[in-house]
Structures are given as C-alpha cells and as structure tokens.
C-alpha cells in the first residue's frame, strides 16, 4: 500500500471539513481522542498490536496486517516502532491532501503550541 496513492482516502474529504468546523484547536483535540482510541493504554503510544486491535474503531477494519504495518512505519518518524501522539497527528495530516494544502500552517501552529 502506498499512503500517497490513496488506499486510505477515508480521511481526505473529512479532515478539512472538520478543521473548518472545529477550528485548528478543536480538530487537534479530535485527533488526540483518535490517538487515545488507538494507543496501547499501558504504554501510552500506538503499537502495531494496538493499531491492529483498534483500527476498526476508525473504520479501518479492512486493513491487512501489511497495511497496518505500512501505516505505522510511515508515521514512525523516530523509528522506535511505535507512534506517539505527535507522530500520529503528523501522519494524519500526511494522509489528507486537503489538509496539506489548506490548513497545514495553521495545524502546525496548533501542534507546536
Ligand atoms: Ca515513534
């Protein structure tokens, strides 16, 4: 699966609308909730196991193990094998071309604040 080619297009039309509706800060809170749904509750990060277990919650239950692994690798910026909250947010932006175009700077400000 290539994340750029678009098997995970479920976000594309969805995130920019959310940003518009919620504002950058509200949207970050929603992302944060999504992160907590997917994370390993004990470790406080998203692991391959927790992502596989919880992907269905985000409507991603059709993902194969390989897809889940790709998503994790794609987002894992510091290569520790897990996604922390910041990595998760960055990954979500990268999965949403609409966000990348329209709201990137605003969201980067929201992340850094
Ligand atoms: Ca990481």
Short mmCIF file of C-alpha atoms and ligand atoms in Angstrom, two decimals:
data_model
loop_
_atom_site.label_atom_id
_atom_site.label_comp_id
_atom_site.label_asym_id
_atom_site.label_seq_id
_atom_site.Cartn_x
_atom_site.Cartn_y
_atom_site.Cartn_z
CA UNK A 1 0.00 0.00 0.00
CA UNK A 2 1.25 3.47 -0.72
CA UNK A 3 -0.08 6.10 1.61
CA UNK A 4 0.23 8.72 -1.08
CA UNK A 5 -1.62 6.74 -3.74
CA UNK A 6 -4.67 6.63 -1.62
CA UNK A 7 -6.00 3.38 -0.18
CA UNK A 8 -6.61 5.32 2.99
CA UNK A 9 -8.67 8.02 1.38
CA UNK A 10 -11.31 7.88 4.07
CA UNK A 11 -9.75 10.96 5.66
CA UNK A 12 -9.42 13.10 2.59
CA UNK A 13 -12.77 14.78 2.41
CA UNK A 14 -13.34 14.53 6.07
CA UNK A 15 -10.49 16.33 7.81
CA UNK A 16 -10.62 19.71 6.04
CA UNK A 17 -14.31 19.94 6.86
CA UNK A 18 -13.59 19.10 10.47
CA UNK A 19 -10.91 21.76 10.66
CA UNK A 20 -13.30 24.28 9.23
CA UNK A 21 -15.99 23.33 11.66
CA UNK A 22 -13.92 22.85 14.80
CA UNK A 23 -11.03 25.21 14.21
CA UNK A 24 -7.44 24.04 14.43
CA UNK A 25 -7.50 23.63 18.18
CA UNK A 26 -10.75 21.69 18.22
CA UNK A 27 -9.50 19.50 15.43
CA UNK A 28 -6.33 18.74 17.36
CA UNK A 29 -8.48 17.65 20.27
CA UNK A 30 -10.35 15.28 17.97
CA UNK A 31 -7.07 13.88 16.70
CA UNK A 32 -5.96 13.46 20.26
CA UNK A 33 -9.11 11.46 21.02
CA UNK A 34 -8.40 9.31 17.98
CA UNK A 35 -4.90 8.76 19.23
CA UNK A 36 -6.15 7.61 22.61
CA UNK A 37 -8.58 5.20 20.96
CA UNK A 38 -5.75 3.57 19.06
CA UNK A 39 -3.00 3.60 21.62
CA UNK A 40 -1.81 0.87 23.90
CA UNK A 41 -3.28 2.01 27.20
CA UNK A 42 -0.32 0.84 29.24
CA UNK A 43 2.42 2.19 27.03
CA UNK A 44 0.72 5.44 26.02
CA UNK A 45 1.76 5.04 22.39
CA UNK A 46 0.30 3.34 19.33
CA UNK A 47 1.96 -0.02 18.72
CA UNK A 48 1.47 -2.45 15.87
CA UNK A 49 -0.66 -4.58 18.17
CA UNK A 50 -2.81 -1.76 19.47
CA UNK A 51 -3.29 -0.40 15.97
CA UNK A 52 -4.39 -3.78 14.67
CA UNK A 53 -6.69 -4.27 17.63
CA UNK A 54 -8.34 -0.87 17.39
CA UNK A 55 -8.21 0.06 13.72
CA UNK A 56 -11.85 -1.00 13.37
CA UNK A 57 -12.84 1.86 15.66
CA UNK A 58 -11.72 4.30 13.00
CA UNK A 59 -13.41 2.41 10.18
CA UNK A 60 -10.11 0.87 9.11
CA UNK A 61 -11.03 -2.73 9.80
CA UNK A 62 -10.43 -3.68 6.17
CA UNK A 63 -6.72 -3.07 6.57
CA UNK A 64 -4.46 -6.09 6.25
CA UNK A 65 -1.58 -6.64 8.64
CA UNK A 66 0.72 -5.32 5.94
CA UNK A 67 -1.35 -2.17 5.61
CA UNK A 68 -1.26 -1.61 9.34
CA UNK A 69 2.49 -2.16 9.36
CA UNK A 70 2.91 0.29 6.47
CA UNK A 71 0.86 2.90 8.24
CA UNK A 72 2.91 2.51 11.38
CA UNK A 73 6.22 2.64 9.50
CA UNK A 74 5.07 5.63 7.51
CA UNK A 75 4.27 7.57 10.65
CA UNK A 76 7.12 6.40 12.84
CA UNK A 77 9.46 9.33 12.45
CA UNK A 78 11.96 8.42 15.15
CA UNK A 79 11.96 4.72 14.24
CA UNK A 80 11.20 3.40 17.68
CA UNK A 81 8.50 1.11 16.28
CA UNK A 82 5.58 2.98 17.84
CA UNK A 83 3.60 6.14 17.14
CA UNK A 84 3.48 8.81 19.79
CA UNK A 85 0.79 11.45 19.68
CA UNK A 86 2.78 13.91 17.63
CA UNK A 87 3.77 11.27 15.09
CA UNK A 88 0.15 10.20 14.84
CA UNK A 89 -1.02 13.76 14.15
CA UNK A 90 1.67 14.31 11.55
CA UNK A 91 0.70 11.04 9.86
CA UNK A 92 -2.95 12.03 9.77
CA UNK A 93 -2.04 15.28 8.04
CA UNK A 94 0.03 13.45 5.51
CA UNK A 95 -2.89 11.13 4.76
CA UNK A 96 -5.09 14.10 3.99
CA UNK A 97 -4.02 16.02 0.88
CA UNK A 98 -6.77 18.54 1.54
CA UNK A 99 -5.30 19.34 4.89
CA UNK A 100 -1.82 19.56 3.49
CA UNK A 101 -2.95 22.22 1.06
CA UNK A 102 -5.36 24.25 3.07
CA UNK A 103 -4.57 24.06 6.71
CA UNK A 104 -1.04 22.89 7.13
CA UNK A 105 0.42 26.03 8.61
CA UNK A 106 -2.47 26.58 10.94
CA UNK A 107 -2.23 23.00 12.15
CA UNK A 108 1.49 23.10 12.59
CA UNK A 109 0.99 26.08 14.83
CA UNK A 110 -1.60 24.15 16.77
CA UNK A 111 0.76 21.18 17.18
CA UNK A 112 3.63 23.31 18.33
CA UNK A 113 1.62 25.31 20.79
CA1 LIG B 1 7.95 6.71 17.00
#
